[in-house]
Structure formats: structure tokens, C-alpha cells
mmCIF file of C-alpha atoms in Angstrom:
data_model
loop_
_atom_site.group_PDB
_atom_site.id
_atom_site.type_symbol
_atom_site.label_atom_id
_atom_site.label_comp_id
_atom_site.label_asym_id
_atom_site.label_seq_id
_atom_site.Cartn_x
_atom_site.Cartn_y
_atom_site.Cartn_z
ATOM 1 C CA GLU I 1 -73.078 76.284 -2.887
ATOM 2 C CA VAL I 2 -70.400 77.902 -5.143
ATOM 3 C CA GLN I 3 -68.901 75.333 -7.674
ATOM 4 C CA LEU I 4 -66.504 75.541 -10.115
ATOM 5 C CA VAL I 5 -65.305 72.480 -12.642
ATOM 6 C CA GLU I 6 -62.528 72.430 -14.830
ATOM 7 C CA SER I 7 -62.512 70.681 -18.150
ATOM 8 C CA GLY I 8 -60.025 69.952 -20.819
ATOM 9 C CA GLY I 9 -56.950 69.477 -19.475
ATOM 10 C CA GLY I 10 -54.452 66.444 -21.352
ATOM 11 C CA LEU I 11 -50.925 65.920 -22.711
ATOM 12 C CA VAL I 12 -50.086 68.093 -25.809
ATOM 13 C CA GLN I 13 -47.127 68.669 -27.395
ATOM 14 C CA PRO I 14 -44.938 71.824 -26.866
ATOM 15 C CA GLY I 15 -45.852 74.181 -29.652
ATOM 16 C CA GLY I 16 -49.523 72.531 -29.147
ATOM 17 C CA SER I 17 -52.720 74.457 -28.341
ATOM 18 C CA LEU I 18 -55.200 73.601 -25.579
ATOM 19 C CA ARG I 19 -58.365 75.256 -24.429
ATOM 20 C CA LEU I 20 -59.360 74.713 -20.454
ATOM 21 C CA SER I 21 -62.879 75.644 -19.726
ATOM 22 C CA CYS I 22 -64.146 76.158 -15.977
ATOM 23 C CA GLU I 23 -68.335 75.664 -15.490
ATOM 24 C CA ALA I 24 -69.858 77.814 -12.755
ATOM 25 C CA SER I 25 -72.652 76.961 -10.355
ATOM 26 C CA GLY I 26 -73.930 78.445 -7.143
ATOM 27 C CA PHE I 27 -73.760 82.017 -7.432
ATOM 28 C CA SER I 28 -74.331 84.680 -9.913
ATOM 29 C CA PHE I 29 -71.664 83.929 -12.315
ATOM 30 C CA SER I 30 -72.066 87.885 -14.276
ATOM 31 C CA GLY I 31 -71.160 89.636 -11.265
ATOM 32 C CA TYR I 32 -67.807 88.373 -10.509
ATOM 33 C CA TRP I 33 -64.766 88.696 -11.953
ATOM 34 C CA MET I 34 -62.833 85.519 -12.553
ATOM 35 C CA SER I 35 -59.209 84.378 -13.108
ATOM 36 C CA TRP I 36 -57.310 81.364 -13.798
ATOM 37 C CA VAL I 37 -54.340 80.646 -11.455
ATOM 38 C CA ARG I 38 -51.964 77.549 -12.011
ATOM 39 C CA GLN I 39 -49.539 75.835 -10.142
ATOM 40 C CA ALA I 40 -46.562 73.323 -11.764
ATOM 41 C CA PRO I 41 -45.924 70.163 -9.777
ATOM 42 C CA GLY I 42 -44.428 70.696 -6.560
ATOM 43 C CA GLU I 43 -43.977 74.114 -7.039
ATOM 44 C CA GLY I 44 -45.853 77.136 -5.951
ATOM 45 C CA LEU I 45 -48.586 79.223 -6.860
ATOM 46 C CA GLU I 46 -49.004 82.081 -10.207
ATOM 47 C CA TRP I 47 -51.682 83.893 -11.184
ATOM 48 C CA VAL I 48 -52.169 83.623 -15.269
ATOM 49 C CA ALA I 49 -54.666 85.586 -16.256
ATOM 50 C CA CYS I 50 -58.043 87.242 -14.580
ATOM 51 C CA ILE I 51 -61.491 89.323 -16.840
ATOM 52 C CA ASN I 52 -64.576 91.471 -15.648
ATOM 53 C CA PRO I 53 -67.591 90.272 -15.158
ATOM 54 C CA ALA I 54 -69.008 91.964 -18.604
ATOM 55 C CA GLY I 55 -66.028 90.149 -20.300
ATOM 56 C CA SER I 56 -64.472 93.410 -21.592
ATOM 57 C CA THR I 57 -61.477 93.909 -19.546
ATOM 58 C CA THR I 58 -58.666 91.258 -19.444
ATOM 59 C CA ASN I 59 -55.153 91.130 -18.144
ATOM 60 C CA SER I 60 -52.520 88.493 -17.719
ATOM 61 C CA VAL I 61 -49.057 88.022 -16.320
ATOM 62 C CA ASP I 62 -46.454 89.313 -19.029
ATOM 63 C CA SER I 63 -44.706 86.112 -19.871
ATOM 64 C CA MET I 64 -47.981 84.649 -21.397
ATOM 65 C CA LYS I 65 -49.192 87.525 -23.007
ATOM 66 C CA GLY I 66 -49.758 86.231 -26.499
ATOM 67 C CA ARG I 67 -49.808 83.054 -25.687
ATOM 68 C CA PHE I 68 -52.925 82.845 -23.260
ATOM 69 C CA THR I 69 -56.331 84.061 -23.748
ATOM 70 C CA ILE I 70 -59.009 84.436 -21.134
ATOM 71 C CA SER I 71 -62.800 84.755 -22.175
ATOM 72 C CA ARG I 72 -65.663 84.311 -20.491
ATOM 73 C CA ASP I 73 -69.692 83.328 -21.618
ATOM 74 C CA ASN I 74 -72.213 84.750 -18.907
ATOM 75 C CA ALA I 75 -75.244 83.266 -20.960
ATOM 76 C CA LYS I 76 -73.214 79.774 -20.041
ATOM 77 C CA ASN I 77 -71.939 80.628 -16.772
ATOM 78 C CA SER I 78 -68.428 79.539 -18.362
ATOM 79 C CA LEU I 79 -65.075 80.600 -18.102
ATOM 80 C CA TYR I 80 -62.167 79.820 -20.675
ATOM 81 C CA LEU I 81 -58.486 79.692 -21.253
ATOM 82 C CA GLN I 82 -57.232 79.549 -24.465
ATOM 83 C CA MET I 83 -53.556 78.359 -24.744
ATOM 84 C CA SER I 84 -51.378 78.211 -27.721
ATOM 85 C CA GLY I 85 -47.272 77.516 -27.901
ATOM 86 C CA LEU I 86 -47.126 75.662 -25.039
ATOM 87 C CA ARG I 87 -43.844 75.404 -23.416
ATOM 88 C CA VAL I 88 -42.729 72.305 -21.471
ATOM 89 C CA GLU I 89 -42.638 75.015 -18.645
ATOM 90 C CA ASP I 90 -46.474 75.657 -18.759
ATOM 91 C CA THR I 91 -47.256 71.611 -17.515
ATOM 92 C CA ALA I 92 -49.047 72.779 -14.298
ATOM 93 C CA VAL I 93 -52.504 72.078 -12.599
ATOM 94 C CA TYR I 94 -54.636 75.020 -13.767
ATOM 95 C CA TYR I 95 -57.269 76.705 -11.248
ATOM 96 C CA CYS I 96 -60.307 78.172 -12.342
ATOM 97 C CA VAL I 97 -60.581 81.114 -9.503
ATOM 98 C CA ARG I 98 -63.550 83.046 -8.222
ATOM 99 C CA GLU I 99 -62.412 86.370 -7.026
ATOM 100 C CA PHE I 100 -63.336 88.798 -4.305
ATOM 101 C CA TRP I 101 -61.983 91.978 -4.723
ATOM 102 C CA ALA I 102 -58.504 90.225 -6.541
ATOM 103 C CA PHE I 103 -58.201 87.755 -3.967
ATOM 104 C CA GLY I 104 -59.653 83.722 -5.098
ATOM 105 C CA ASP I 105 -62.395 83.149 -2.543
ATOM 106 C CA TYR I 106 -63.580 79.732 -4.619
ATOM 107 C CA TRP I 107 -61.494 77.690 -6.281
ATOM 108 C CA GLY I 108 -62.151 74.623 -8.728
ATOM 109 C CA GLN I 109 -60.535 71.044 -8.587
ATOM 110 C CA GLY I 110 -57.956 72.121 -10.914
ATOM 111 C CA ALA I 111 -56.930 70.185 -14.468
ATOM 112 C CA LEU I 112 -53.530 68.961 -15.073
ATOM 113 C CA VAL I 113 -51.677 70.263 -18.280
ATOM 114 C CA THR I 114 -48.855 68.348 -19.429
ATOM 115 C CA VAL I 115 -46.727 69.466 -22.223
ATOM 116 C CA SER I 116 -44.238 66.649 -23.449
ATOM 117 C CA SER I 117 -43.309 65.091 -26.378
ATOM 118 C CA GLU N 1 -43.363 92.884 -10.126
ATOM 119 C CA ILE N 2 -44.025 92.803 -6.183
ATOM 120 C CA VAL N 3 -42.141 89.948 -4.985
ATOM 121 C CA LEU N 4 -43.398 88.605 -1.311
ATOM 122 C CA THR N 5 -40.921 86.385 0.527
ATOM 123 C CA GLN N 6 -42.069 83.837 3.266
ATOM 124 C CA SER N 7 -40.377 82.740 5.978
ATOM 125 C CA PRO N 8 -39.407 80.290 7.440
ATOM 126 C CA ALA N 9 -39.892 77.912 4.515
ATOM 127 C CA THR N 10 -40.305 75.209 6.676
ATOM 128 C CA LEU N 11 -41.976 75.539 10.498
ATOM 129 C CA SER N 12 -41.696 72.279 12.522
ATOM 130 C CA LEU N 13 -44.186 72.665 15.596
ATOM 131 C CA SER N 14 -46.618 69.723 17.562
ATOM 132 C CA PRO N 15 -50.634 70.331 17.782
ATOM 133 C CA GLY N 16 -51.100 72.800 20.320
ATOM 134 C CA GLU N 17 -48.589 74.967 19.662
ATOM 135 C CA ARG N 18 -48.506 78.846 18.060
ATOM 136 C CA ALA N 19 -47.307 79.225 14.451
ATOM 137 C CA THR N 20 -45.871 82.331 13.357
ATOM 138 C CA LEU N 21 -45.711 82.611 9.752
ATOM 139 C CA SER N 22 -43.846 86.114 7.564
ATOM 140 C CA CYS N 23 -44.546 87.330 4.664
ATOM 141 C CA ARG N 24 -42.561 90.571 3.189
ATOM 142 C CA ALA N 25 -43.391 92.082 0.576
ATOM 143 C CA SER N 26 -40.745 93.885 -1.651
ATOM 144 C CA GLN N 27 -42.808 97.173 -1.874
ATOM 145 C CA SER N 28 -45.728 98.621 0.086
ATOM 146 C CA VAL N 29 -48.842 96.710 -0.810
ATOM 147 C CA SER N 30 -51.071 98.676 2.153
ATOM 148 C CA ASN N 31 -53.021 96.522 3.737
ATOM 149 C CA TYR N 32 -53.710 94.290 0.551
ATOM 150 C CA LEU N 33 -52.713 90.992 1.111
ATOM 151 C CA ALA N 34 -54.576 87.397 1.467
ATOM 152 C CA TRP N 35 -53.171 84.146 3.433
ATOM 153 C CA TYR N 36 -54.274 81.084 1.679
ATOM 154 C CA GLN N 37 -53.891 77.237 3.040
ATOM 155 C CA GLN N 38 -53.448 74.406 0.640
ATOM 156 C CA LYS N 39 -53.714 70.490 1.512
ATOM 157 C CA PRO N 40 -51.726 68.046 -0.627
ATOM 158 C CA GLY N 41 -53.876 67.574 -3.465
ATOM 159 C CA GLN N 42 -56.620 70.120 -2.734
ATOM 160 C CA ALA N 43 -56.937 73.473 -4.186
ATOM 161 C CA PRO N 44 -55.667 76.507 -1.859
ATOM 162 C CA ARG N 45 -58.124 77.404 0.801
ATOM 163 C CA LEU N 46 -58.739 81.835 1.899
ATOM 164 C CA LEU N 47 -58.414 82.308 4.876
ATOM 165 C CA ILE N 48 -57.361 85.671 5.479
ATOM 166 C CA TYR N 49 -58.196 89.235 3.331
ATOM 167 C CA ASP N 50 -56.985 92.636 3.849
ATOM 168 C CA ALA N 51 -54.408 91.480 5.924
ATOM 169 C CA SER N 52 -56.684 90.625 8.836
ATOM 170 C CA ASN N 53 -59.868 90.003 7.937
ATOM 171 C CA ARG N 54 -61.373 86.105 8.092
ATOM 172 C CA ALA N 55 -63.280 84.794 5.018
ATOM 173 C CA THR N 56 -66.109 83.203 5.719
ATOM 174 C CA GLY N 57 -65.934 80.056 7.792
ATOM 175 C CA ILE N 58 -62.478 80.627 8.989
ATOM 176 C CA PRO N 59 -61.908 79.227 12.879
ATOM 177 C CA ALA N 60 -60.997 82.212 14.758
ATOM 178 C CA ARG N 61 -57.373 80.807 15.999
ATOM 179 C CA PHE N 62 -56.297 82.077 12.361
ATOM 180 C CA SER N 63 -55.411 85.871 12.284
ATOM 181 C CA GLY N 64 -53.581 88.214 10.484
ATOM 182 C CA SER N 65 -51.733 91.284 10.755
ATOM 183 C CA GLY N 66 -49.340 93.708 9.376
ATOM 184 C CA SER N 67 -49.450 96.800 6.627
ATOM 185 C CA GLY N 68 -47.215 98.166 3.905
ATOM 186 C CA THR N 69 -44.277 95.547 3.510
ATOM 187 C CA ASP N 70 -44.359 93.238 6.487
ATOM 188 C CA PHE N 71 -47.428 90.683 7.535
ATOM 189 C CA THR N 72 -47.481 88.140 9.770
ATOM 190 C CA LEU N 73 -50.550 85.048 9.925
ATOM 191 C CA THR N 74 -50.603 83.500 13.441
ATOM 192 C CA ILE N 75 -52.693 80.209 14.434
ATOM 193 C CA SER N 76 -52.835 80.555 18.093
ATOM 194 C CA SER N 77 -53.058 76.633 18.551
ATOM 195 C CA LEU N 78 -52.399 73.802 15.783
ATOM 196 C CA GLU N 79 -54.919 71.619 15.361
ATOM 197 C CA PRO N 80 -54.137 68.430 13.293
ATOM 198 C CA GLU N 81 -55.865 69.883 10.078
ATOM 199 C CA ASP N 82 -53.847 72.800 10.413
ATOM 200 C CA PHE N 83 -50.572 71.137 9.151
ATOM 201 C CA ALA N 84 -50.143 71.856 5.727
ATOM 202 C CA VAL N 85 -48.756 74.953 3.234
ATOM 203 C CA TYR N 86 -49.498 78.647 3.569
ATOM 204 C CA TYR N 87 -49.450 81.089 1.052
ATOM 205 C CA CYS N 88 -49.546 84.918 1.379
ATOM 206 C CA GLN N 89 -50.886 86.953 -1.980
ATOM 207 C CA GLN N 90 -50.937 90.469 -2.800
ATOM 208 C CA ARG N 91 -53.446 92.303 -4.761
ATOM 209 C CA SER N 92 -51.681 96.058 -4.577
ATOM 210 C CA ASN N 93 -50.098 95.399 -8.106
ATOM 211 C CA TRP N 94 -51.307 92.850 -10.145
ATOM 212 C CA ARG N 95 -51.583 89.424 -8.391
ATOM 213 C CA THR N 96 -48.350 87.817 -6.938
ATOM 214 C CA PHE N 97 -47.706 84.711 -4.435
ATOM 215 C CA GLY N 98 -44.980 84.038 -1.717
ATOM 216 C CA GLN N 99 -43.053 81.172 -2.345
ATOM 217 C CA GLY N 100 -45.097 79.452 0.779
ATOM 218 C CA THR N 101 -44.802 78.254 4.305
ATOM 219 C CA LYS N 102 -44.891 74.419 4.969
ATOM 220 C CA VAL N 103 -46.129 73.792 8.702
ATOM 221 C CA GLU N 104 -45.025 70.229 9.390
ATOM 222 C CA PHE N 105 -45.227 67.958 12.291
ATOM 223 C CA LYS N 106 -42.176 67.794 14.676
#
């Protein structure tokens, strides 16, 4: 059974940093593109960043480039999102997503990040 | 950026009725479009990919059609568990979502 379990969410002040982790199991993690997708409270979905199986290619939405960094450790079956310069508008549930041809076929339960003073 | 516009914003229907949801792209996305279902407090679930292919385990009452800029998700006969929010997503140029259509009880 495919499982994606996020951790690392919480309350952070504006301008602060946070690192989200996602532990994957039930599939060959090193063979898949992986992504982070977020959802602000009561709002729609926004694709944040993606990374190729080897971890050598990443891409992210323009508004987050330079602030958010996606990475992975295939030996640990783990995906990460390093977030810095956090803003109030970054408050959201962040989902770890396994990609299937750039669609999300499996999603974690989400990690809530709240940016507030 | 490719903008996806979903309509209607809300669809009020009864169980057993047919639901027709629309997604329009600001430029052609070929058939690189997916549909997701999201229930309150849950992660989205992939229903349809590449416009018309059902994902693993998705019931046959869900079907997708369209290409280019106009797409449709059809639920042939609504079951109680189908009342949820539905999103379309394109992968032609980066990845963007529509704003969602809520299917609610009439």
C-alpha cells in the first residue's frame, strides 16, 4: 500500500523558516517524480514544486522560487521542502504527492503550516 | 501561465441525478488534463487523467471527455459519497488547477 506521511508543520513567525518532510512507503520511491502541493484554508489547490527521481532536476512556481527548495533522499525514501522567508499568505496545508505523468496519483494527509505573529 | 476556469462554482443536485462539470483552459492543453475529488478534511483523489482515463479503482460512473481547451467531467448517477469538490488540473505547461466546483445536495 502506498503511503505518504508528512511531518514538520507548525506555527512560524513571518520571515521564519520551516522544513517539511515526507516519508514514503509501499512503492519504489527512487523511481518517481515527487511534488508538494498546497491549499490555503478554504481555498483551492496550488502546485508548489516538483523533483525528478534522481533529485537532479527541480522546478517550482515562480512566486516561491528563491524561498522554497524541494529535495529528496532516496536512501531514506524521503522528500523535503525547505521554506524560508515565510509570509502570512504561505499559511496552508502542504501535501506530499507522488506524480504519475505530472498528475498526482497518491497524496499524503497533509501538514499544516501557519505563518503568524 | 495556463488558467483553468471551472463552471459552475456550485452544482446543486440530488442522488441519482447526472452531474456535468466543465473546465476551460486559457490555451490548448491537448489532452493533458486531470480531475480530482476532494472531501472535507481529506486530500484530493485522482479520478481521471489525460482527459478521459479513469484512475485505478475509480467507478465507471465517472467519465471525462474533451481536448484542447474544453473538458467535461460527468458523473452519470450521483451516489451520496460523490458530494464533494472537484478540481481540474493541467500538465501541459507546469501544473495548474482550476478553482473547483462544489457538488452539493439539493
